[in-house]
Short mmCIF file of C-alpha atoms (C1' of nucleotides) in Angstrom, two decimals:
data_model
loop_
_atom_site.label_atom_id
_atom_site.label_comp_id
_atom_site.label_asym_id
_atom_site.label_seq_id
_atom_site.Cartn_x
_atom_site.Cartn_y
_atom_site.Cartn_z
CA MET A 335 19.01 -79.98 46.22
CA SER A 336 19.43 -80.01 49.99
CA GLY A 337 16.23 -78.82 51.56
CA THR A 338 17.47 -77.51 54.87
CA GLN A 339 16.80 -73.88 54.03
CA GLY A 340 13.29 -72.84 55.03
CA ASP A 341 12.67 -74.07 58.55
CA GLU A 342 10.28 -76.94 58.09
CA THR A 343 9.75 -76.92 61.85
CA GLY A 344 7.65 -73.81 62.22
CA ARG A 345 4.89 -75.16 60.01
CA ARG A 346 2.48 -72.67 61.45
CA ARG A 347 1.63 -69.72 59.23
CA THR A 348 3.13 -66.40 60.16
CA ARG A 349 1.43 -63.25 59.00
CA LEU A 350 3.60 -60.29 58.21
CA SER A 351 2.60 -56.79 57.25
CA PRO A 352 2.58 -56.37 53.47
CA GLU A 353 5.64 -54.10 53.66
CA ALA A 354 7.59 -56.55 55.79
CA ARG A 355 6.65 -59.50 53.59
CA GLU A 356 7.52 -57.68 50.40
CA HIS A 357 10.86 -56.71 51.84
CA GLU A 358 11.42 -60.29 52.92
CA ILE A 359 10.67 -61.62 49.45
CA VAL A 360 13.02 -59.16 47.79
CA ARG A 361 15.76 -59.97 50.26
CA ALA A 362 15.37 -63.70 49.70
CA ALA A 363 15.11 -63.26 45.94
CA ILE A 364 18.40 -61.40 45.80
CA GLY A 365 20.25 -64.25 47.44
CA PHE A 366 18.31 -66.89 45.55
CA PHE A 367 18.80 -65.43 42.06
CA ALA A 368 22.41 -64.57 42.83
CA GLU A 369 22.96 -68.23 43.57
CA ASN A 370 20.77 -69.91 40.96
CA GLY A 371 20.50 -67.34 38.22
CA PHE A 372 17.27 -65.84 37.00
CA GLY A 373 16.20 -69.21 35.70
CA GLY A 374 15.68 -70.31 39.29
CA GLN A 375 12.13 -71.46 39.98
CA THR A 376 9.67 -69.51 42.05
CA ARG A 377 8.73 -72.72 43.84
CA GLU A 378 12.26 -73.17 45.09
CA LEU A 379 12.50 -69.56 46.13
CA ALA A 380 9.26 -69.96 48.07
CA ARG A 381 10.47 -73.14 49.71
CA ALA A 382 13.71 -71.46 50.72
CA MET A 383 11.60 -68.79 52.39
CA GLY A 384 9.32 -71.32 54.04
CA VAL A 385 6.33 -69.82 52.28
CA SER A 386 3.88 -70.90 49.59
CA GLN A 387 4.72 -70.24 45.97
CA ALA A 388 1.44 -68.44 45.42
CA LEU A 389 2.39 -65.80 47.96
CA ILE A 390 5.17 -64.46 45.77
CA PHE A 391 2.66 -63.64 43.05
CA ARG A 392 0.53 -61.79 45.55
CA TYR A 393 3.33 -59.24 45.87
CA PHE A 394 4.82 -59.39 42.38
CA PRO A 395 2.41 -59.88 39.46
CA THR A 396 5.04 -61.69 37.42
CA LYS A 397 8.43 -63.23 38.01
CA GLU A 398 9.84 -60.59 35.69
CA ASP A 399 8.58 -57.88 38.02
CA LEU A 400 10.38 -59.50 40.93
CA ILE A 401 13.59 -59.71 38.92
CA GLU A 402 13.26 -56.08 37.96
CA ARG A 403 12.93 -55.22 41.62
CA VAL A 404 16.04 -57.24 42.45
CA TYR A 405 17.99 -55.27 39.84
CA GLU A 406 16.91 -51.98 41.28
CA GLU A 407 17.61 -53.04 44.83
CA VAL A 408 21.12 -54.24 44.07
CA PHE A 409 22.33 -51.96 41.29
CA SER A 410 20.44 -48.74 41.83
CA LYS A 411 21.27 -48.66 45.53
CA GLU A 412 22.55 -45.21 46.11
CA TRP A 413 26.28 -45.36 45.87
CA ARG A 414 28.03 -42.05 46.02
CA PRO A 415 31.58 -42.62 44.86
CA ASN A 416 33.77 -41.06 47.49
CA LEU A 417 35.75 -39.07 44.97
CA SER A 418 36.73 -36.47 47.50
CA LEU A 419 39.15 -39.14 48.70
CA VAL A 420 40.91 -38.95 45.35
CA ALA A 421 40.98 -35.22 44.81
CA ASP A 422 42.34 -34.23 48.21
CA ARG A 423 45.91 -33.36 47.28
CA SER A 424 47.08 -32.91 50.86
CA GLN A 425 47.66 -36.69 50.79
CA PRO A 426 49.98 -38.70 48.53
CA LEU A 427 48.18 -39.99 45.43
CA GLU A 428 48.84 -43.61 46.40
CA THR A 429 47.17 -43.12 49.76
CA ARG A 430 44.18 -41.44 48.15
CA LEU A 431 43.69 -44.08 45.50
CA ILE A 432 43.99 -46.88 48.02
CA ALA A 433 41.39 -45.25 50.24
CA PHE A 434 39.02 -44.71 47.33
CA TYR A 435 39.34 -48.16 45.82
CA ARG A 436 38.96 -49.84 49.19
CA ASP A 437 35.65 -48.07 49.50
CA TYR A 438 34.76 -49.01 45.93
CA ALA A 439 35.84 -52.62 46.45
CA GLY A 440 33.42 -52.88 49.35
CA LEU A 441 30.64 -52.49 46.81
CA ILE A 442 31.79 -54.47 43.79
CA LEU A 443 33.36 -57.41 45.58
CA GLY A 444 30.15 -58.58 47.22
CA HIS A 445 28.90 -62.08 46.43
CA ASP A 446 25.41 -61.14 45.31
CA TYR A 447 26.48 -58.01 43.48
CA THR A 448 29.14 -59.79 41.47
CA ARG A 449 27.02 -62.77 40.49
CA LEU A 450 23.86 -60.80 39.74
CA LEU A 451 25.85 -58.44 37.55
CA MET A 452 27.25 -61.35 35.57
CA PHE A 453 23.91 -63.13 35.33
CA SER A 454 22.12 -60.06 34.12
CA ALA A 455 24.78 -59.10 31.62
CA LEU A 456 24.96 -62.63 30.21
CA GLY A 457 21.19 -62.63 30.00
CA GLY A 458 21.28 -59.59 27.78
CA VAL A 459 19.92 -57.15 30.34
CA ASN A 460 21.68 -53.85 30.09
CA TYR A 461 21.64 -52.71 33.66
CA HIS A 462 25.41 -52.73 33.62
CA GLU A 463 25.47 -50.04 30.96
CA ARG A 464 24.43 -47.33 33.35
CA LEU A 465 26.95 -48.60 35.89
CA PHE A 466 29.80 -48.39 33.43
CA ALA A 467 28.55 -45.08 32.16
CA ARG A 468 28.73 -43.73 35.68
CA ILE A 469 32.21 -45.11 36.17
CA ALA A 470 33.40 -43.59 32.91
CA ALA A 471 31.74 -40.26 33.58
CA GLU A 472 32.42 -39.80 37.28
CA ILE A 473 35.45 -41.81 38.30
CA TYR A 474 37.77 -41.93 35.33
CA PRO A 475 38.14 -38.19 34.76
CA VAL A 476 39.05 -37.57 38.38
CA VAL A 477 41.54 -40.42 38.54
CA ILE A 478 43.16 -39.54 35.23
CA ASP A 479 43.40 -35.88 36.14
CA GLU A 480 45.11 -36.74 39.40
CA LEU A 481 47.49 -39.02 37.56
CA ARG A 482 48.27 -36.20 35.15
CA ALA A 483 48.98 -33.84 38.03
CA HIS A 484 51.04 -36.49 39.78
CA TYR A 485 53.24 -36.98 36.76
CA GLY A 486 53.42 -33.27 35.99
CA ARG A 487 51.40 -33.51 32.79
CA PRO A 488 48.74 -31.22 31.32
CA SER A 489 45.28 -31.52 32.83
CA LEU A 490 42.33 -33.12 31.08
CA ALA A 491 40.99 -29.66 30.35
CA GLU A 492 44.09 -28.97 28.30
CA ARG A 493 44.39 -32.36 26.64
CA PRO A 494 41.69 -35.04 26.56
CA ALA A 495 42.35 -38.55 27.84
CA SER A 496 44.17 -40.88 25.47
CA GLN A 497 42.81 -44.32 24.77
CA ASN A 498 45.77 -45.79 26.60
CA GLU A 499 45.06 -43.77 29.68
CA VAL A 500 41.45 -44.86 29.77
CA GLU A 501 42.56 -48.41 29.16
CA ALA A 502 45.03 -48.17 32.04
CA VAL A 503 42.32 -47.13 34.48
CA TRP A 504 40.09 -49.87 33.13
CA GLY A 505 42.95 -52.15 33.99
CA LEU A 506 42.87 -51.13 37.64
CA HIS A 507 39.14 -51.65 37.81
CA ALA A 508 39.54 -54.97 36.08
CA ALA A 509 42.25 -56.09 38.47
CA ILE A 510 40.02 -55.40 41.47
CA PHE A 511 36.70 -56.57 40.00
CA PHE A 512 38.27 -59.74 38.71
CA VAL A 513 39.18 -60.71 42.25
CA GLY A 514 35.45 -60.72 42.90
CA ILE A 515 34.91 -62.94 39.88
CA ARG A 516 37.60 -65.30 41.01
CA GLU A 517 35.97 -65.64 44.38
CA HIS A 518 32.26 -65.52 43.66
CA VAL A 519 32.05 -66.96 40.18
CA PHE A 520 35.00 -69.31 39.98
CA GLY A 521 35.00 -70.22 43.66
CA LEU A 522 38.72 -69.67 44.07
CA GLY A 523 40.53 -68.48 47.15
CA VAL A 524 41.53 -64.83 47.08
CA PRO A 525 43.68 -62.60 49.27
CA PRO A 526 42.05 -60.27 51.84
CA ALA A 527 40.47 -57.26 50.14
CA ASP A 528 42.34 -54.47 51.87
CA GLY A 529 45.85 -55.73 51.19
CA MET A 530 44.80 -56.76 47.70
CA VAL A 531 43.55 -53.30 46.82
CA GLU A 532 46.72 -51.77 48.18
CA LEU A 533 48.83 -54.07 46.01
CA LYS A 534 46.72 -53.45 42.90
CA VAL A 535 46.90 -49.70 43.33
CA ARG A 536 50.63 -49.71 43.93
CA THR A 537 51.20 -51.96 40.94
CA PHE A 538 48.95 -49.73 38.89
CA LEU A 539 50.72 -46.52 39.86
CA GLN A 540 54.07 -47.98 39.07
CA GLY A 541 52.91 -49.47 35.80
CA VAL A 542 50.79 -46.62 34.55
CA ALA A 543 53.78 -44.58 33.47
CA ALA A 544 53.95 -46.90 30.45
CA ALA A 545 50.49 -45.78 29.43
CA LEU A 546 51.21 -42.11 30.01
CA ALA A 547 54.44 -42.24 28.06
CA GLU A 548 52.88 -41.43 24.70
CA MET B 86 12.76 -63.93 18.91
CA SER B 87 13.59 -63.18 15.30
CA GLY B 88 13.25 -66.39 13.33
CA THR B 89 15.52 -65.69 10.39
CA GLN B 90 18.16 -68.19 11.45
CA GLY B 91 17.53 -71.63 9.91
CA ASP B 92 16.85 -71.16 6.21
CA GLU B 93 13.14 -71.79 5.90
CA THR B 94 13.57 -71.86 2.14
CA GLY B 95 15.22 -75.26 1.67
CA ARG B 96 12.33 -77.11 3.23
CA ARG B 97 13.55 -80.33 1.68
CA ARG B 98 15.25 -82.77 4.02
CA THR B 99 18.97 -83.10 3.75
CA ARG B 100 20.58 -86.30 4.91
CA LEU B 101 24.02 -86.08 6.35
CA SER B 102 26.31 -88.85 7.48
CA PRO B 103 26.00 -89.45 11.22
CA GLU B 104 29.48 -88.06 11.80
CA ALA B 105 28.79 -84.91 9.81
CA ARG B 106 25.43 -84.36 11.48
CA GLU B 107 26.83 -84.88 14.94
CA HIS B 108 29.60 -82.42 14.23
CA GLU B 109 27.05 -79.98 12.89
CA ILE B 110 24.93 -80.24 16.03
CA VAL B 111 27.90 -79.71 18.31
CA ARG B 112 29.04 -76.74 16.28
CA ALA B 113 25.61 -75.16 16.40
CA ALA B 114 25.17 -75.97 20.08
CA ILE B 115 28.40 -74.18 20.98
CA GLY B 116 27.20 -70.97 19.39
CA PHE B 117 23.68 -71.40 20.67
CA PHE B 118 24.55 -72.07 24.31
CA ALA B 119 27.24 -69.41 24.27
CA GLU B 120 24.56 -66.95 23.28
CA ASN B 121 21.57 -68.15 25.29
CA GLY B 122 23.13 -70.00 28.19
CA PHE B 123 22.54 -73.64 28.98
CA GLY B 124 18.93 -72.88 29.73
CA GLY B 125 18.37 -72.39 26.01
CA GLN B 126 15.74 -74.73 24.61
CA THR B 127 16.48 -77.63 22.32
CA ARG B 128 13.61 -76.58 20.10
CA GLU B 129 15.24 -73.23 19.44
CA LEU B 130 18.58 -74.82 18.81
CA ALA B 131 16.95 -77.17 16.30
CA ARG B 132 15.16 -74.32 14.60
CA ALA B 133 18.40 -72.37 14.34
CA MET B 134 19.88 -75.41 12.60
CA GLY B 135 16.88 -75.84 10.33
CA VAL B 136 16.32 -79.31 11.70
CA SER B 137 13.70 -81.07 13.80
CA GLN B 138 14.04 -81.05 17.56
CA ALA B 139 13.81 -84.84 17.68
CA LEU B 140 16.97 -85.18 15.63
CA ILE B 141 19.11 -83.74 18.41
CA PHE B 142 18.05 -86.54 20.72
CA ARG B 143 18.97 -89.09 18.09
CA TYR B 144 22.58 -88.03 18.51
CA PHE B 145 22.61 -87.04 22.17
CA PRO B 146 20.46 -89.08 24.56
CA THR B 147 19.92 -86.10 26.84
CA LYS B 148 20.44 -82.38 26.70
CA GLU B 149 22.96 -82.81 29.48
CA ASP B 150 25.03 -85.07 27.25
CA LEU B 151 25.08 -82.42 24.56
CA ILE B 152 26.18 -79.79 27.05
CA GLU B 153 28.90 -82.10 28.29
CA ARG B 154 30.11 -82.45 24.74
CA VAL B 155 30.13 -78.70 24.25
CA TYR B 156 32.32 -78.33 27.34
CA GLU B 157 34.80 -80.86 26.06
CA GLU B 158 34.88 -79.37 22.60
CA VAL B 159 35.51 -75.85 23.84
CA PHE B 160 37.56 -76.28 26.99
CA SER B 161 39.41 -79.52 26.47
CA LYS B 162 40.52 -78.51 22.99
CA GLU B 163 44.18 -79.19 22.97
CA TRP B 164 45.91 -76.00 23.84
CA ARG B 165 49.59 -76.27 24.33
CA PRO B 166 50.71 -73.07 26.00
CA ASN B 167 53.59 -71.81 23.94
CA LEU B 168 55.83 -71.42 26.95
CA SER B 169 58.96 -71.74 24.89
CA LEU B 170 58.14 -68.18 23.85
CA VAL B 171 58.63 -67.10 27.45
CA ALA B 172 61.72 -69.07 28.35
CA ASP B 173 63.84 -68.13 25.34
CA ARG B 174 66.23 -65.67 26.96
CA SER B 175 67.78 -64.58 23.69
CA GLN B 176 64.91 -62.11 23.50
CA PRO B 177 64.04 -59.30 25.91
CA LEU B 178 61.48 -60.41 28.51
CA GLU B 179 58.96 -57.84 27.33
CA THR B 180 59.09 -59.21 23.81
CA ARG B 181 58.67 -62.77 25.04
CA LEU B 182 55.75 -62.03 27.30
CA ILE B 183 53.99 -60.06 24.60
CA ALA B 184 54.42 -62.91 22.16
CA PHE B 185 53.15 -65.46 24.65
CA TYR B 186 50.16 -63.50 25.85
CA ARG B 187 49.14 -62.62 22.31
CA ASP B 188 48.99 -66.31 21.65
CA TYR B 189 47.13 -66.90 24.89
CA ALA B 190 44.74 -64.04 24.22
CA GLY B 191 43.79 -65.67 20.93
CA LEU B 192 42.27 -68.46 23.00
CA ILE B 193 40.65 -66.73 25.94
CA LEU B 194 39.30 -63.66 24.16
CA GLY B 195 36.97 -65.61 21.89
CA HIS B 196 33.25 -64.88 22.10
CA ASP B 197 32.08 -68.44 22.69
CA TYR B 198 34.94 -69.36 24.97
CA THR B 199 34.44 -66.37 27.23
CA ARG B 200 30.68 -66.69 27.53
CA LEU B 201 30.61 -70.46 27.92
CA LEU B 202 33.23 -70.24 30.63
CA MET B 203 31.15 -67.72 32.53
CA PHE B 204 27.90 -69.61 32.03
CA SER B 205 29.38 -72.88 33.19
CA ALA B 206 31.12 -71.36 36.20
CA LEU B 207 27.99 -69.49 37.26
CA GLY B 208 26.04 -72.70 36.82
CA GLY B 209 28.26 -74.43 39.32
CA VAL B 210 30.06 -76.63 36.80
CA ASN B 211 33.69 -76.88 37.68
CA TYR B 212 35.24 -77.20 34.27
CA HIS B 213 37.14 -74.01 34.97
CA GLU B 214 38.97 -75.63 37.85
CA ARG B 215 41.15 -77.69 35.60
CA LEU B 216 41.78 -74.67 33.42
CA PHE B 217 42.99 -72.60 36.33
CA ALA B 218 44.94 -75.54 37.69
CA ARG B 219 46.78 -75.74 34.41
CA ILE B 220 47.43 -72.03 34.40
CA ALA B 221 48.77 -72.15 37.93
CA ALA B 222 50.85 -75.23 37.31
CA GLU B 223 52.22 -74.54 33.84
CA ILE B 224 52.24 -70.84 33.16
CA TYR B 225 52.80 -69.10 36.46
CA PRO B 226 56.04 -70.82 37.45
CA VAL B 227 57.64 -70.05 34.12
CA VAL B 228 56.55 -66.42 34.10
CA ILE B 229 57.55 -65.83 37.70
CA ASP B 230 60.91 -67.50 37.20
CA GLU B 231 61.63 -65.30 34.22
CA LEU B 232 60.59 -62.25 36.20
CA ARG B 233 62.96 -63.32 38.96
CA ALA B 234 65.81 -63.69 36.50
CA HIS B 235 64.93 -60.39 34.87
CA TYR B 236 65.13 -58.57 38.16
CA GLY B 237 68.24 -60.47 39.31
CA ARG B 238 66.43 -62.32 42.09
CA PRO B 239 66.73 -65.92 43.28
CA SER B 240 64.97 -68.55 41.18
CA LEU B 241 61.80 -70.35 42.26
CA ALA B 242 63.92 -73.38 43.09
CA GLU B 243 65.71 -71.32 45.67
CA ARG B 244 62.76 -69.42 47.04
CA PRO B 245 59.10 -70.29 46.39
CA ALA B 246 56.71 -67.75 44.90
CA SER B 247 55.27 -65.21 47.30
CA GLN B 248 51.56 -64.59 47.44
CA ASN B 249 52.14 -61.14 46.02
CA GLU B 250 54.02 -62.52 43.05
CA VAL B 251 51.27 -64.98 42.25
CA GLU B 252 48.76 -62.22 42.70
CA ALA B 253 50.70 -60.00 40.32
CA VAL B 254 50.61 -62.61 37.57
CA TRP B 255 46.92 -63.15 38.26
CA GLY B 256 46.65 -59.44 37.66
CA LEU B 257 48.07 -59.70 34.18
CA HIS B 258 45.74 -62.57 33.33
CA ALA B 259 42.86 -60.63 34.78
CA ALA B 260 43.71 -57.54 32.77
CA ILE B 261 43.66 -59.51 29.52
CA PHE B 262 40.75 -61.81 30.29
CA PHE B 263 38.65 -58.93 31.51
CA VAL B 264 38.89 -57.33 28.10
CA GLY B 265 37.10 -60.43 26.83
CA ILE B 266 34.45 -59.99 29.48
CA ARG B 267 34.02 -56.34 28.61
CA GLU B 268 33.48 -57.23 24.98
CA HIS B 269 31.56 -60.50 25.06
CA VAL B 270 29.65 -60.25 28.30
CA PHE B 271 29.14 -56.54 28.77
CA GLY B 272 29.01 -55.71 25.08
CA LEU B 273 31.41 -52.81 25.37
CA GLY B 274 33.88 -51.61 22.79
CA VAL B 275 37.45 -52.70 23.39
CA PRO B 276 40.81 -51.84 21.82
CA PRO B 277 42.38 -54.22 19.25
CA ALA B 278 43.81 -57.31 20.93
CA ASP B 279 47.42 -57.06 19.83
CA GLY B 280 48.03 -53.51 20.97
CA MET B 281 46.01 -54.17 24.11
CA VAL B 282 48.15 -57.15 25.09
CA GLU B 283 51.28 -55.15 24.46
CA LEU B 284 50.05 -52.37 26.70
CA LYS B 285 48.97 -54.75 29.46
CA VAL B 286 52.30 -56.54 29.43
CA ARG B 287 54.29 -53.33 29.48
CA THR B 288 52.17 -51.96 32.29
CA PHE B 289 52.56 -55.24 34.12
CA LEU B 290 56.33 -55.34 33.78
CA GLN B 291 56.67 -51.83 34.98
CA GLY B 292 54.28 -52.32 37.84
CA VAL B 293 55.38 -55.73 38.99
CA ALA B 294 58.43 -54.36 40.75
CA ALA B 295 56.05 -53.32 43.51
CA ALA B 296 55.06 -56.93 44.03
CA LEU B 297 58.62 -58.18 43.92
CA ALA B 298 59.81 -55.59 46.39
CA GLU B 299 59.14 -57.68 49.48
"C1'" DT C 338 -13.69 -64.91 73.85
"C1'" DT C 339 -15.72 -63.72 69.61
"C1'" DT C 340 -15.57 -61.26 65.31
"C1'" DC C 341 -13.69 -59.52 61.19
"C1'" DT C 342 -10.19 -58.29 58.04
"C1'" DT C 343 -6.91 -60.00 54.93
"C1'" DA C 344 -2.35 -62.44 54.63
"C1'" DT C 345 -1.58 -66.94 53.28
"C1'" DT C 346 -2.31 -71.37 51.18
"C1'" DG C 347 -3.67 -75.77 48.39
"C1'" DA C 348 -5.51 -77.00 44.27
"C1'" DT C 349 -5.38 -76.24 39.65
"C1'" DC C 350 -4.65 -74.34 34.89
"C1'" DA C 351 -2.13 -73.60 30.64
"C1'" DA C 352 2.12 -73.14 28.45
"C1'" DT C 353 6.65 -74.82 28.12
"C1'" DT C 354 10.04 -78.31 27.41
"C1'" DG C 355 12.96 -82.54 27.49
"C1'" DA C 356 12.33 -86.90 25.59
"C1'" DT C 357 10.08 -90.94 22.80
"C1'" DC C 358 8.57 -93.52 18.69
"C1'" DA C 359 6.25 -95.01 14.68
"C1'" DA C 360 6.02 -93.18 10.12
"C1'" DT C 361 8.42 -90.81 6.28
"C1'" DA C 362 11.66 -89.91 2.74
"C1'" DG C 363 16.68 -89.14 1.07
"C1'" DT C 364 20.47 -91.54 -0.93
"C1'" DG C 365 23.67 -94.99 -2.39
"C1'" DA C 366 23.75 -99.71 -4.25
"C1'" DA C 367 22.00 -103.04 -7.40
"C1'" DT D 1082 15.01 -97.09 -12.40
"C1'" DT D 1083 14.11 -99.80 -8.32
"C1'" DC D 1084 15.20 -101.24 -3.73
"C1'" DA D 1085 16.74 -101.23 0.92
"C1'" DC D 1086 18.72 -98.94 4.57
"C1'" DT D 1087 18.42 -95.45 7.84
"C1'" DA D 1088 18.57 -90.34 8.67
"C1'" DT D 1089 14.92 -87.44 9.63
"C1'" DT D 1090 10.43 -85.95 11.13
"C1'" DG D 1091 5.55 -85.03 13.18
"C1'" DA D 1092 2.87 -86.31 16.77
"C1'" DT D 1093 2.75 -87.06 21.40
"C1'" DC D 1094 3.89 -87.89 26.38
"C1'" DA D 1095 5.05 -86.56 31.05
"C1'" DA D 1096 7.23 -83.43 33.97
"C1'" DT D 1097 8.07 -78.75 34.90
"C1'" DT D 1098 6.75 -74.11 35.85
"C1'" DG D 1099 4.66 -69.41 35.90
"C1'" DA D 1100 0.33 -67.82 37.24
"C1'" DT D 1101 -4.72 -67.89 39.21
"C1'" DC D 1102 -8.36 -68.22 42.73
"C1'" DA D 1103 -11.50 -69.77 46.10
"C1'" DA D 1104 -10.85 -71.40 50.73
"C1'" DT D 1105 -8.33 -70.97 55.12
"C1'" DA D 1106 -6.60 -69.12 59.31
"C1'" DA D 1107 -3.52 -65.52 61.84
"C1'" DG D 1108 -4.01 -61.73 64.61
"C1'" DA D 1109 -5.91 -57.26 65.92
"C1'" DA D 1110 -10.07 -55.13 67.65
"C1'" DA D 1111 -14.25 -55.26 70.18
#
DNA sequence: TTTCTTATTGATCAATTGATCAATAGTGAA
DNA sequence: TTCACTATTGATCAATTGATCAATAAGAAA
């Protein structure tokens, strides 16, 4: 609505190298689609960039191609879960989990990340599947195994995870991710991330015994 | 894409009373927008109903009016939180909270409710604000007060809720609501609602001591 | 400064889509 | 069965929107 985005002042054309321009378009598209959803118009995106609409199609044959690129840029960004933080038993489990989930929260609590994930999932795109698959395959086993060790229970190798255990870890993820939803989707005020993660982890550790009980 | 929705067989017009037709349109629109988002086209909605597109505009002057109506139908539906379930101290707190949140889950875990809430919030519509305001004003105080009593702490009248307490209750809501998101937005398998709520409440009760500690 | 390459743009197309309206036909009343 | 009322529709409009292309001009090289 308000058109104070692209600087209308510098009316003069500026030529960028193809690489720079492409990068610029992707960067702008991430913010634009995160805000307006993938139904946002290419004309508005162009205007926000202070560039002609036709230029976008010079770099991306179709709008769908641009969206695809946005997905890759945001979701396929190399994120190596810092699981060494969790497995290092020289530290108390609480300390380790807090350190790990603070790192993790830095990724999943971002404005663009949160909104684009919701938009894409609601739109029926299954980019989130691979994200969740990674979480289930890489993070959960480590966390559950450490919980088992912490509570003096058999390791995952000896006894597979129960549904309740998996659900409990889901609950911790949910608690943290939902703070991002509260902030970036519902526009609500939220507590500072670091203290929040600490509280969620402590609450989780104290509460998880209920899930391990059976 | 697949056009097997509106029965193409009964090509013959069927006349309904204005009230019945209006109700039918709203009902169909709820499901349609919940699935496709508010960007869904009126032509598709009409086709899904087996009715002409023009008919929709006979009953709703603009698409925006129809959307408004969908909001009201889904979100303003009278829901009287069964808080008596929580305050009845003849039962153990765990039992009361489970009963209440099972009731609550019946509302917020629905397919249409969950998706429409996300679509509207992402679209910048602030229907959710009044929902959260109600939650904060009606549910939280009761739950926190009962927690206080349960743990032998001063009532809310004596000492207002701490940020951590509010955050803890948010956490319980988040844990339950996020199951709806997992199922209806991310399309993931989830455990049966009743057992899930029980687990979340038990985990919450056990974990909340951490939040009450200070 | 002049030239040349090509990044950028304005004009435009075709398909989509919300909305309108005169014509049609279902249904209850006579 | 016939009639009259009006719910419903097909045709159509105007605005929107993704996509195209010949013309333009920025900026490096000579």
